[in-house]
Short mmCIF file of C-alpha atoms and ligand atoms in Angstrom, two decimals:
data_model
loop_
_atom_site.label_atom_id
_atom_site.label_comp_id
_atom_site.label_asym_id
_atom_site.label_seq_id
_atom_site.Cartn_x
_atom_site.Cartn_y
_atom_site.Cartn_z
CA UNK A 1 162.14 112.36 16.83
CA UNK A 2 159.05 113.34 18.85
CA UNK A 3 159.97 115.13 22.11
CA UNK A 4 158.43 112.41 24.26
CA UNK A 5 160.79 109.75 23.09
CA UNK A 6 164.18 109.28 24.51
CA UNK A 7 166.96 106.96 23.70
CA UNK A 8 168.74 104.76 26.09
CA UNK A 9 171.68 102.52 25.49
CA UNK A 10 171.68 99.71 28.05
CA UNK A 11 174.44 97.21 27.47
CA UNK A 12 173.46 94.90 24.67
CA UNK A 13 169.88 96.15 24.71
CA UNK A 14 168.90 99.29 22.93
CA UNK A 15 165.52 100.64 23.86
CA UNK A 16 163.46 103.56 22.71
CA UNK A 17 161.08 103.96 25.60
CA UNK A 18 158.04 106.13 25.44
CA UNK A 19 157.35 108.19 28.54
CA UNK A 20 154.68 106.60 30.65
CA UNK A 21 152.35 109.66 30.27
CA UNK A 22 151.77 108.70 26.69
CA UNK A 23 150.87 105.11 27.26
CA UNK A 24 147.21 105.82 27.83
CA UNK A 25 146.91 107.20 24.29
CA UNK A 26 148.81 104.52 22.47
CA UNK A 27 149.16 101.61 24.92
CA UNK A 28 152.44 101.01 23.14
CA UNK A 29 155.95 101.09 24.37
CA UNK A 30 158.21 101.84 21.44
CA UNK A 31 161.16 99.71 21.99
CA UNK A 32 163.91 98.20 19.91
CA UNK A 33 163.49 94.59 20.95
CA UNK A 34 166.63 92.47 20.96
CA UNK A 35 166.93 90.60 17.65
CA UNK A 36 167.12 87.20 19.38
CA UNK A 37 163.96 87.92 21.35
CA UNK A 38 162.26 88.85 18.07
CA UNK A 39 163.49 85.61 16.52
CA UNK A 40 162.16 83.50 19.44
CA UNK A 41 158.85 85.36 19.25
CA UNK A 42 158.68 84.63 15.49
CA UNK A 43 159.17 80.92 16.16
CA UNK A 44 156.36 80.92 18.77
CA UNK A 45 154.03 82.93 16.50
CA UNK A 46 154.67 80.51 13.62
CA UNK A 47 153.44 77.78 15.96
CA UNK A 48 150.32 79.80 16.75
CA UNK A 49 151.54 80.83 20.26
CA UNK A 50 152.04 84.21 21.93
CA UNK A 51 155.01 85.50 23.87
CA UNK A 52 155.19 88.35 26.40
CA UNK A 53 157.96 89.97 28.38
CA UNK A 54 156.78 90.02 32.02
CA UNK A 55 157.68 90.65 35.68
CA UNK A 56 160.89 92.38 36.74
CA UNK A 57 162.02 92.84 33.13
CA UNK A 58 159.05 95.05 32.22
CA UNK A 59 159.16 96.85 35.59
CA UNK A 60 162.81 97.69 35.19
CA UNK A 61 162.35 98.72 31.58
CA UNK A 62 159.61 101.15 32.58
CA UNK A 63 161.92 102.49 35.27
CA UNK A 64 164.49 103.15 32.55
CA UNK A 65 166.85 100.62 34.10
CA UNK A 66 168.92 97.88 32.57
CA UNK A 67 167.17 94.52 32.22
CA UNK A 68 169.05 91.68 33.88
CA UNK A 69 167.15 88.72 32.56
CA UNK A 70 164.39 87.84 30.18
CA UNK A 71 161.26 86.63 31.97
CA UNK A 72 158.79 85.51 29.33
CA UNK A 73 155.20 84.26 29.53
CA UNK A 74 153.36 82.24 26.91
CA UNK A 75 150.08 80.47 26.24
CA UNK A 76 152.07 77.40 25.11
CA UNK A 77 152.08 74.49 27.57
CA UNK A 78 155.61 73.60 28.89
CA UNK A 79 155.63 70.48 26.65
CA UNK A 80 154.83 72.65 23.66
CA UNK A 81 157.52 75.20 24.63
CA UNK A 82 160.03 72.35 24.78
CA UNK A 83 158.98 71.02 21.39
CA UNK A 84 158.99 74.43 19.72
CA UNK A 85 162.45 75.35 21.00
CA UNK A 86 163.97 71.94 20.30
CA UNK A 87 162.63 72.03 16.71
CA UNK A 88 164.41 75.38 16.35
CA UNK A 89 167.65 73.73 17.55
CA UNK A 90 167.59 75.40 20.97
CA UNK A 91 168.01 73.72 24.36
CA UNK A 92 165.46 73.47 27.16
CA UNK A 93 166.03 72.80 30.87
CA UNK A 94 162.95 72.25 33.07
CA UNK A 95 164.22 74.58 35.85
CA UNK A 96 160.87 75.22 37.51
CA UNK A 97 158.58 72.76 35.87
CA UNK A 98 156.40 72.57 39.02
CA UNK A 99 155.49 76.19 38.34
CA UNK A 100 155.31 75.72 34.57
CA UNK A 101 158.73 77.30 34.00
CA UNK A 102 161.47 76.14 31.66
CA UNK A 103 164.76 77.83 30.81
CA UNK A 104 165.55 77.98 27.12
CA UNK A 105 168.97 78.46 25.55
CA UNK A 106 168.99 79.82 22.04
CA UNK A 107 171.93 81.14 20.02
CA UNK A 108 174.00 82.03 23.08
CA UNK A 109 171.10 83.64 25.00
CA UNK A 110 168.82 82.31 27.70
CA UNK A 111 165.33 83.13 28.89
CA UNK A 112 162.87 81.76 31.43
CA UNK A 113 159.55 80.93 29.82
CA UNK A 114 156.53 80.33 32.05
CA UNK A 115 153.16 79.14 30.83
CA UNK A 116 150.27 81.50 31.74
CA UNK A 117 148.78 80.20 34.95
CA UNK A 118 146.21 80.89 37.60
CA UNK A 119 146.84 79.81 41.15
CA UNK A 120 144.10 78.29 43.18
CA UNK A 121 144.29 77.21 46.82
CA UNK A 122 147.24 77.88 49.12
CA UNK A 123 147.32 75.73 52.22
CA UNK A 124 150.99 76.03 53.20
CA UNK A 125 151.26 79.82 52.92
CA UNK A 126 153.98 79.53 50.31
CA UNK A 127 153.05 77.43 47.30
CA UNK A 128 149.73 76.96 45.52
CA UNK A 129 148.34 73.46 46.01
CA UNK A 130 147.85 72.99 42.31
CA UNK A 131 148.72 74.90 39.19
CA UNK A 132 146.14 75.58 36.56
CA UNK A 133 147.21 76.81 33.17
CA UNK A 134 145.22 79.43 31.27
CA UNK A 135 145.34 81.00 27.85
CA UNK A 136 144.53 84.47 29.21
CA UNK A 137 147.47 86.78 29.92
CA UNK A 138 145.33 88.97 32.22
CA UNK A 139 144.55 85.96 34.41
CA UNK A 140 148.26 85.24 34.57
CA UNK A 141 149.00 88.83 35.58
CA UNK A 142 146.43 88.69 38.35
CA UNK A 143 148.37 85.98 40.23
CA UNK A 144 151.45 88.22 40.43
CA UNK A 145 152.33 90.04 43.64
CA UNK A 146 152.49 93.80 43.03
CA UNK A 147 150.99 96.05 40.37
CA UNK A 148 154.49 97.02 39.19
CA UNK A 149 155.25 93.32 38.64
CA UNK A 150 151.95 92.58 36.92
CA UNK A 151 152.57 94.27 33.57
CA UNK A 152 153.19 92.42 30.30
CA UNK A 153 154.70 93.62 27.06
CA UNK A 154 153.49 91.72 24.03
CA UNK A 155 156.32 90.77 21.72
CA UNK A 156 157.45 91.76 19.22
CA UNK A 157 155.44 94.96 18.79
CA UNK A 158 155.45 96.14 22.42
CA UNK A 159 151.73 96.41 23.25
CA UNK A 160 151.45 96.95 26.99
CA UNK A 161 148.97 94.94 29.08
CA UNK A 162 148.55 96.63 32.43
CA UNK A 163 145.25 95.66 34.11
CA UNK A 164 146.32 96.90 37.59
CA UNK A 165 147.73 100.26 36.43
CA UNK A 166 151.21 99.23 37.45
CA UNK A 167 152.83 101.78 35.14
CA UNK A 168 151.14 104.59 37.09
CA UNK A 169 152.40 103.10 40.36
CA UNK A 170 155.92 102.86 38.95
CA UNK A 171 155.73 106.51 37.99
CA UNK A 172 154.49 107.42 41.49
CA UNK A 173 157.05 105.02 43.05
CA UNK A 174 154.43 103.00 44.89
CA UNK A 175 154.39 99.32 45.82
CA UNK A 176 150.81 98.11 45.84
CA UNK A 177 149.39 94.61 45.91
CA UNK A 178 147.75 93.42 42.71
CA UNK A 179 144.29 92.86 44.22
CA UNK A 180 143.28 92.73 47.88
CA UNK A 181 146.43 92.91 50.06
CA UNK A 182 145.03 90.80 52.89
CA UNK A 183 144.13 88.03 50.49
CA UNK A 184 147.38 88.24 48.52
CA UNK A 185 149.56 88.20 51.65
CA UNK A 186 147.39 85.47 53.16
CA UNK A 187 148.18 83.27 50.15
CA UNK A 188 151.94 83.65 50.25
CA UNK A 189 153.97 84.78 53.25
CA UNK A 190 156.98 85.66 51.12
CA UNK A 191 155.18 88.63 49.56
CA UNK A 192 155.42 90.98 52.62
CA UNK A 193 159.18 90.40 52.65
CA UNK A 194 159.35 91.09 48.93
CA UNK A 195 157.42 94.32 49.53
CA UNK A 196 159.91 95.67 52.08
CA UNK A 197 162.83 94.44 49.98
CA UNK A 198 161.54 96.28 46.90
CA UNK A 199 161.03 99.41 49.05
CA UNK A 200 164.77 99.41 49.84
CA UNK A 201 165.91 98.31 46.38
CA UNK A 202 163.82 100.79 44.42
CA UNK A 203 163.38 103.53 47.03
CA UNK A 204 159.57 103.21 46.67
CA UNK A 205 156.83 103.72 49.28
CA UNK A 206 154.54 100.85 50.24
CA UNK A 207 150.93 101.94 49.72
CA UNK A 208 148.99 102.26 52.99
CA UNK A 209 146.56 99.33 52.68
CA UNK A 210 149.34 97.07 51.44
CA UNK A 211 151.55 98.09 54.35
CA UNK A 212 148.77 97.73 56.92
CA UNK A 213 147.97 94.22 55.70
CA UNK A 214 151.46 92.93 56.57
CA UNK A 215 150.98 92.71 60.33
CA UNK A 216 147.85 90.60 59.82
CA UNK A 217 149.81 88.12 57.70
CA UNK A 218 152.61 87.31 60.15
CA UNK A 219 151.32 83.83 60.90
CA UNK A 220 151.57 83.07 57.17
CA UNK A 221 155.02 84.69 56.91
CA UNK A 222 156.18 82.37 59.67
CA UNK A 223 155.84 79.45 57.26
CA UNK A 224 158.38 80.84 54.80
CA UNK A 225 161.57 78.79 54.70
CA UNK A 226 164.69 80.29 56.29
CA UNK A 227 166.51 80.06 52.94
CA UNK A 228 163.91 82.30 51.28
CA UNK A 229 164.11 84.76 54.19
CA UNK A 230 167.90 84.78 53.83
CA UNK A 231 167.64 85.48 50.08
CA UNK A 232 165.44 88.49 50.79
CA UNK A 233 167.78 89.73 53.54
CA UNK A 234 170.67 89.42 51.07
CA UNK A 235 168.78 91.52 48.53
CA UNK A 236 168.00 94.09 51.23
CA UNK A 237 171.68 94.25 52.17
CA UNK A 238 172.62 94.75 48.52
CA UNK A 239 170.21 97.69 48.22
CA UNK A 240 171.36 101.30 48.48
CA UNK A 241 169.63 101.90 51.84
CA UNK A 242 169.05 98.67 53.82
CA UNK A 243 167.64 100.54 56.86
CA UNK A 244 164.57 101.42 54.80
CA UNK A 245 163.56 97.76 54.66
CA UNK A 246 164.60 96.93 58.23
CA UNK A 247 162.60 99.87 59.64
CA UNK A 248 159.56 98.77 57.64
CA UNK A 249 160.13 95.25 58.96
CA UNK A 250 160.17 96.66 62.47
CA UNK A 251 157.00 98.67 61.94
CA UNK A 252 155.08 95.69 60.58
CA UNK A 253 156.37 93.02 63.00
CA UNK A 254 158.50 91.20 60.40
CA UNK A 255 161.72 92.12 62.22
CA UNK A 256 160.56 90.57 65.49
CA UNK A 257 159.45 87.48 63.59
CA UNK A 258 162.63 86.88 61.58
CA UNK A 259 165.34 88.81 63.42
CA UNK A 260 164.03 89.01 66.98
CA UNK A 261 167.54 89.54 68.37
CA UNK A 262 167.87 92.72 66.31
CA UNK A 263 164.43 94.02 67.21
CA UNK A 264 165.37 93.57 70.91
CA UNK A 265 168.00 96.29 70.31
CA UNK A 266 165.26 98.94 70.03
CA UNK A 267 165.23 101.20 73.08
CA UNK A 268 168.62 100.01 74.31
CA UNK A 269 169.97 103.46 75.02
CA UNK A 270 173.71 103.87 75.36
CA UNK A 271 174.10 107.43 76.52
CA UNK A 272 177.65 108.31 77.32
CA UNK A 273 178.79 106.53 74.15
CA UNK A 274 176.21 107.08 71.47
CA UNK A 275 173.45 109.39 70.30
CA UNK A 276 171.41 106.45 69.07
CA UNK A 277 169.92 103.33 70.58
CA UNK A 278 171.50 100.03 69.55
CA UNK A 279 169.04 99.31 66.72
CA UNK A 280 169.38 102.69 65.00
CA UNK A 281 173.15 102.54 65.50
CA UNK A 282 173.30 99.10 63.83
CA UNK A 283 171.13 100.24 60.92
CA UNK A 284 173.26 103.34 60.35
CA UNK A 285 176.38 101.19 60.35
CA UNK A 286 174.76 98.88 57.80
CA UNK A 287 173.73 101.83 55.58
CA UNK A 288 177.29 103.13 55.71
CA UNK A 289 178.58 99.70 54.59
CA UNK A 290 176.08 99.67 51.70
CA UNK A 291 176.78 103.28 50.68
CA UNK A 292 180.49 102.53 50.54
CA UNK A 293 180.05 99.34 48.54
CA UNK A 294 181.49 97.13 51.27
CA UNK A 295 181.28 93.37 50.80
CA UNK A 296 178.23 91.35 51.71
CA UNK A 297 180.01 89.89 54.77
CA UNK A 298 180.84 93.39 55.99
CA UNK A 299 177.24 94.49 55.60
CA UNK A 300 176.14 91.51 57.72
CA UNK A 301 178.85 92.28 60.29
CA UNK A 302 177.76 95.93 60.44
CA UNK A 303 174.13 94.90 60.96
CA UNK A 304 174.86 92.47 63.80
CA UNK A 305 178.05 93.84 65.37
CA UNK A 306 176.29 95.01 68.55
CA UNK A 307 173.41 92.51 68.67
CA UNK A 308 174.69 91.17 72.02
CA UNK A 309 174.45 94.54 73.76
CA UNK A 310 170.96 94.09 75.26
CA UNK A 311 172.20 90.88 76.95
CA UNK A 312 175.31 92.34 78.58
CA UNK A 313 174.15 95.88 79.42
CA UNK A 314 174.80 96.91 83.04
CA UNK A 315 174.80 100.30 84.75
CA UNK A 316 178.00 101.16 86.60
CA UNK A 317 178.15 103.01 89.94
CA UNK A 318 178.30 106.40 88.19
CA UNK A 319 175.07 105.71 86.31
CA UNK A 320 176.66 104.99 82.92
CA UNK A 321 175.63 101.96 80.85
CA UNK A 322 178.41 99.45 80.26
CA UNK A 323 178.54 96.68 77.64
CA UNK A 324 181.51 94.53 78.69
CA UNK A 325 182.31 91.61 76.38
CA UNK A 326 179.50 92.62 74.03
CA UNK A 327 181.70 91.81 71.00
CA UNK A 328 182.03 88.16 72.11
CA UNK A 329 178.35 87.80 72.91
CA UNK A 330 177.41 89.55 69.63
CA UNK A 331 179.64 87.12 67.68
CA UNK A 332 178.05 84.11 69.43
CA UNK A 333 174.52 85.39 68.80
CA UNK A 334 175.32 86.24 65.17
CA UNK A 335 176.59 82.69 64.64
CA UNK A 336 173.22 81.37 65.85
CA UNK A 337 171.25 83.82 63.69
CA UNK A 338 173.25 83.12 60.53
CA UNK A 339 173.10 79.37 61.15
CA UNK A 340 169.36 79.60 61.50
CA UNK A 341 169.20 81.49 58.19
CA UNK A 342 171.34 78.75 56.58
CA UNK A 343 174.27 80.93 55.59
CA UNK A 344 177.37 79.01 54.54
CA UNK A 345 180.06 78.29 57.14
CA UNK A 346 182.52 80.41 55.18
CA UNK A 347 180.26 83.47 55.46
CA UNK A 348 179.42 82.76 59.12
CA UNK A 349 183.08 82.37 60.17
CA UNK A 350 184.11 85.54 58.37
CA UNK A 351 181.26 87.69 59.79
CA UNK A 352 181.62 86.38 63.35
CA UNK A 353 185.38 86.84 63.37
CA UNK A 354 185.03 90.50 62.33
CA UNK A 355 182.39 91.08 64.99
CA UNK A 356 184.48 89.44 67.70
CA UNK A 357 187.49 91.62 66.88
CA UNK A 358 185.69 94.92 66.27
CA UNK A 359 186.46 96.47 69.68
CA UNK A 360 190.20 97.17 69.31
CA UNK A 361 191.14 100.53 70.80
CA UNK A 362 194.26 101.73 69.12
CA UNK A 363 196.34 104.48 70.72
CA UNK A 364 199.79 105.70 69.79
CA UNK A 365 201.08 104.14 73.03
CA UNK A 366 200.66 100.66 71.58
CA UNK A 367 204.03 98.90 71.52
CA UNK A 368 205.17 97.17 68.33
CA UNK A 369 204.43 93.87 70.10
CA UNK A 370 200.86 95.07 70.70
CA UNK A 371 200.48 95.91 66.98
CA UNK A 372 201.88 92.48 66.10
CA UNK A 373 199.42 90.82 68.49
CA UNK A 374 196.62 92.80 66.83
CA UNK A 375 197.72 91.54 63.38
CA UNK A 376 197.99 87.95 64.63
CA UNK A 377 194.54 88.10 66.28
CA UNK A 378 192.85 89.70 63.29
CA UNK A 379 194.63 87.70 60.61
CA UNK A 380 196.51 89.60 57.93
CA UNK A 381 193.88 88.97 55.24
CA UNK A 382 191.10 90.39 57.46
CA UNK A 383 192.78 93.67 58.39
CA UNK A 384 191.18 95.81 55.68
CA UNK A 385 187.73 94.43 56.45
CA UNK A 386 188.17 95.14 60.14
CA UNK A 387 189.14 98.76 59.38
CA UNK A 388 186.01 99.03 57.21
CA UNK A 389 183.82 97.63 59.98
CA UNK A 390 185.32 100.12 62.40
CA UNK A 391 184.60 102.94 59.94
CA UNK A 392 180.98 101.83 59.64
CA UNK A 393 180.72 101.52 63.43
CA UNK A 394 182.20 104.92 64.19
CA UNK A 395 180.22 106.67 61.43
CA UNK A 396 177.10 105.38 63.16
CA UNK A 397 178.06 106.89 66.52
CA UNK A 398 176.80 110.25 65.44
CA UNK A 399 175.52 109.71 61.92
CA UNK A 400 178.42 111.52 60.27
CA UNK A 401 181.69 110.67 58.53
CA UNK A 402 183.96 108.68 60.87
CA UNK A 403 187.31 109.91 62.14
CA UNK A 404 189.72 108.26 59.72
CA UNK A 405 192.76 109.70 61.49
CA UNK A 406 193.27 107.00 64.13
CA UNK A 407 192.59 104.16 61.71
CA UNK A 408 195.06 105.58 59.20
CA UNK A 409 197.72 105.75 61.91
CA UNK A 410 197.10 102.15 62.92
CA UNK A 411 197.14 101.02 59.27
CA UNK A 412 200.50 102.81 58.79
CA UNK A 413 201.99 101.06 61.81
CA UNK A 414 200.67 97.72 60.60
CA UNK A 415 202.19 98.30 57.14
CA UNK A 416 205.58 99.14 58.64
CA UNK A 417 205.55 96.03 60.81
CA UNK A 418 204.53 93.82 57.90
CA UNK A 419 207.50 95.16 55.94
CA UNK A 420 209.82 93.77 58.63
CA UNK A 421 208.69 90.20 57.94
CA UNK A 422 205.78 88.00 58.86
CA UNK A 423 205.54 85.76 61.89
CA UNK A 424 201.90 85.82 62.85
CA UNK A 425 200.89 82.19 62.54
CA UNK A 426 202.41 78.84 63.54
CA UNK A 427 203.26 78.26 59.87
CA UNK A 428 205.54 81.33 59.98
CA UNK A 429 207.73 79.88 62.79
CA UNK A 430 211.32 78.94 61.99
CA UNK A 431 210.64 75.46 63.42
CA UNK A 432 208.01 72.95 62.41
CA UNK A 433 206.28 70.19 64.36
CA UNK A 434 208.65 67.74 62.66
CA UNK A 435 211.68 69.66 64.00
CA UNK A 436 210.23 69.50 67.51
CA UNK A 437 209.58 65.75 67.17
CA UNK A 438 213.19 65.24 66.13
CA UNK A 439 214.17 67.14 69.29
CA UNK A 440 212.22 64.62 71.36
CA UNK A 441 208.88 66.38 71.85
CA UNK A 442 206.04 63.95 71.19
CA UNK A 443 203.23 65.01 68.81
CA UNK A 444 199.82 65.66 70.37
CA UNK A 445 198.37 68.16 72.82
CA UNK A 446 201.72 69.14 74.38
CA UNK A 447 203.19 69.87 70.96
CA UNK A 448 200.20 72.17 70.21
CA UNK A 449 200.70 74.07 73.49
CA UNK A 450 204.42 74.47 72.82
CA UNK A 451 203.92 75.70 69.24
CA UNK A 452 201.43 78.31 70.49
CA UNK A 453 203.86 79.44 73.17
CA UNK A 454 206.60 79.76 70.55
CA UNK A 455 204.28 81.92 68.47
CA UNK A 456 203.55 84.19 71.46
CA UNK A 457 207.29 84.52 72.02
CA UNK A 458 207.97 85.42 68.40
CA UNK A 459 205.12 87.94 68.27
CA UNK A 460 206.59 89.62 71.36
CA UNK A 461 210.11 89.53 69.95
CA UNK A 462 210.60 88.56 66.26
CA UNK A 463 214.38 88.28 66.85
CA UNK A 464 213.67 84.94 68.53
CA UNK A 465 212.38 83.44 65.27
CA UNK A 466 215.44 81.31 64.45
CA UNK A 467 215.55 77.53 64.48
CA UNK A 468 218.29 77.42 67.09
CA UNK A 469 216.55 79.76 69.56
CA UNK A 470 213.13 78.23 69.15
CA UNK A 471 214.44 74.69 69.67
CA UNK A 472 216.08 75.85 72.88
CA UNK A 473 212.89 77.59 74.10
CA UNK A 474 210.78 74.59 73.11
CA UNK A 475 213.11 72.25 75.02
CA UNK A 476 212.75 74.38 78.15
CA UNK A 477 208.93 74.54 77.87
CA UNK A 478 208.81 70.80 77.40
CA UNK A 479 210.93 70.20 80.48
CA UNK A 480 208.68 72.47 82.56
CA UNK A 481 205.52 70.75 81.37
CA UNK A 482 207.07 67.34 81.92
CA UNK A 483 208.24 68.14 85.49
CA UNK A 484 204.84 69.64 86.40
CA UNK A 485 203.11 66.49 85.12
CA UNK A 486 205.40 64.23 87.15
CA UNK A 487 204.74 66.22 90.35
CA UNK A 488 201.00 65.74 89.97
P1 LIG B 501 164.12 90.51 40.87
O1 LIG B 501 164.42 89.41 39.88
O2 LIG B 501 164.78 91.78 40.59
O3 LIG B 501 164.26 90.06 42.28
P2 LIG B 501 161.44 90.13 39.96
O4 LIG B 501 160.20 90.96 40.09
O5 LIG B 501 161.86 89.77 38.57
O6 LIG B 501 162.58 90.89 40.74
P3 LIG B 501 161.34 87.32 40.43
O7 LIG B 501 161.47 86.60 41.73
O8 LIG B 501 162.34 87.10 39.37
O9 LIG B 501 161.24 88.85 40.82
O10 LIG B 501 159.90 86.99 39.88
C1 LIG B 501 159.46 87.33 38.57
C2 LIG B 501 158.00 87.73 38.61
O11 LIG B 501 157.22 86.67 39.14
C3 LIG B 501 157.70 88.92 39.51
O12 LIG B 501 157.94 90.16 38.89
C4 LIG B 501 156.25 88.69 39.84
O13 LIG B 501 155.44 89.06 38.76
C5 LIG B 501 156.19 87.19 39.96
N1 LIG B 501 156.41 86.73 41.35
C6 LIG B 501 157.60 86.37 41.91
N2 LIG B 501 157.44 85.98 43.20
C7 LIG B 501 156.13 86.09 43.44
C8 LIG B 501 155.32 85.81 44.58
N3 LIG B 501 155.86 85.35 45.72
N4 LIG B 501 153.99 86.02 44.47
C9 LIG B 501 153.44 86.46 43.31
N5 LIG B 501 154.14 86.74 42.21
C10 LIG B 501 155.46 86.56 42.26
MG1 LIG B 502 163.53 88.43 38.06
#
């Protein structure tokens, strides 16, 4: 085998990829194309149509990475694609027919096939007013966002079509607009967000002119739907180093536009507690969460856990900044931010709960009742996540590994207490609402108050969690409430 070829086994795909240096000579990528892809290409060719692998698939292949999905482009019109695939006993779903895209299912595999197109006018800053099909692959490539995403690989032989020298940019790890950045960003306000997202995902630099054009396109970015912004934020959070994108967003004005609450954390010094201002601290915490493969909710919680600090900051008499109740205000603000970005209620509740509880200060003096109260407040299923958030938070105090010692001690105490039985929610009480009703306590608000008081009692002293004792305590509470009401 020639020295410039290397083999790579990537899941079900097996590629022989030529080093990019040699493309100029041959313009060929030697690759073992998946047999199904070859079969689909054969069917198209027999119908006089061409098929190319395009977009992220080619980019990732040139990076030597695994390909997640097959993005294909063709000169066949969507109607023709449908007919060709159906005649070959495949299935077609018009998933993005407005953009000329259909998804085809063939012999257990799927691929998105988009008809070559040129885009004309953009008046809403997001979608072209009309779509014009073309038979020229180079025209199709010129409507794509970045040079690294504007490369096509002709199937089945692997001829590379790279009018914007995207392969060179991939080699140099550069994100560059395909064409004039001001014009390209002016057409579609999602592109600047994609640029910063790719910078974090791939660890690439954004080329200077491309980067400089972002701040001029903010009024177009403003038109992007919150759902699309959220999808990009999610991809940033899933990247190895989210801060890379958020700092680029800050530099270009995108952070102020989409996450103004976070950008207001810049310059909020917290000397006495931290080396960093609130924004850098939050970004470090988020990077820690990403580096340690924490869940998506934890990454969001790490990013926003201190977002309320600018609002509550006050200087005390000794000249030290204080941030009382910042966890509550941060949770409230995060709820608004995540609602605005159309996150699901399940995600919002989980993230905000973690943020609200993140300020526990465990010491060995905590009584068992205090540990039980901590478990009840946090919720047993959230304990591990809260420890993780605390790790991310404390690692970002000084930008080094957090002190695991205290957390380990708390976790040990929690484990021991959980071994002695569980009475942390109303469901765990030895009496139910029905039992209380039988004892003469009417259902409604009073019943709710009494059940909560019983829970407090049991958390303080689990020995009280027997039916007999709780009925007695409940009876006494009820009498007290009843007498107080009569006096009024
Ligand atoms: P990934 O799927 O990993 O997010 P991708 O590059 O495949 O990355 P897709 O959103 O799947 O991104 O888009 C496929 C291709 O379509 C891109 O590679 C690019 O060529 C083109 N494209 C996507 N969004 C835009 C856009 N907003 N403007 C111009 N071209 C775009
Ligand atoms: Mg893709």
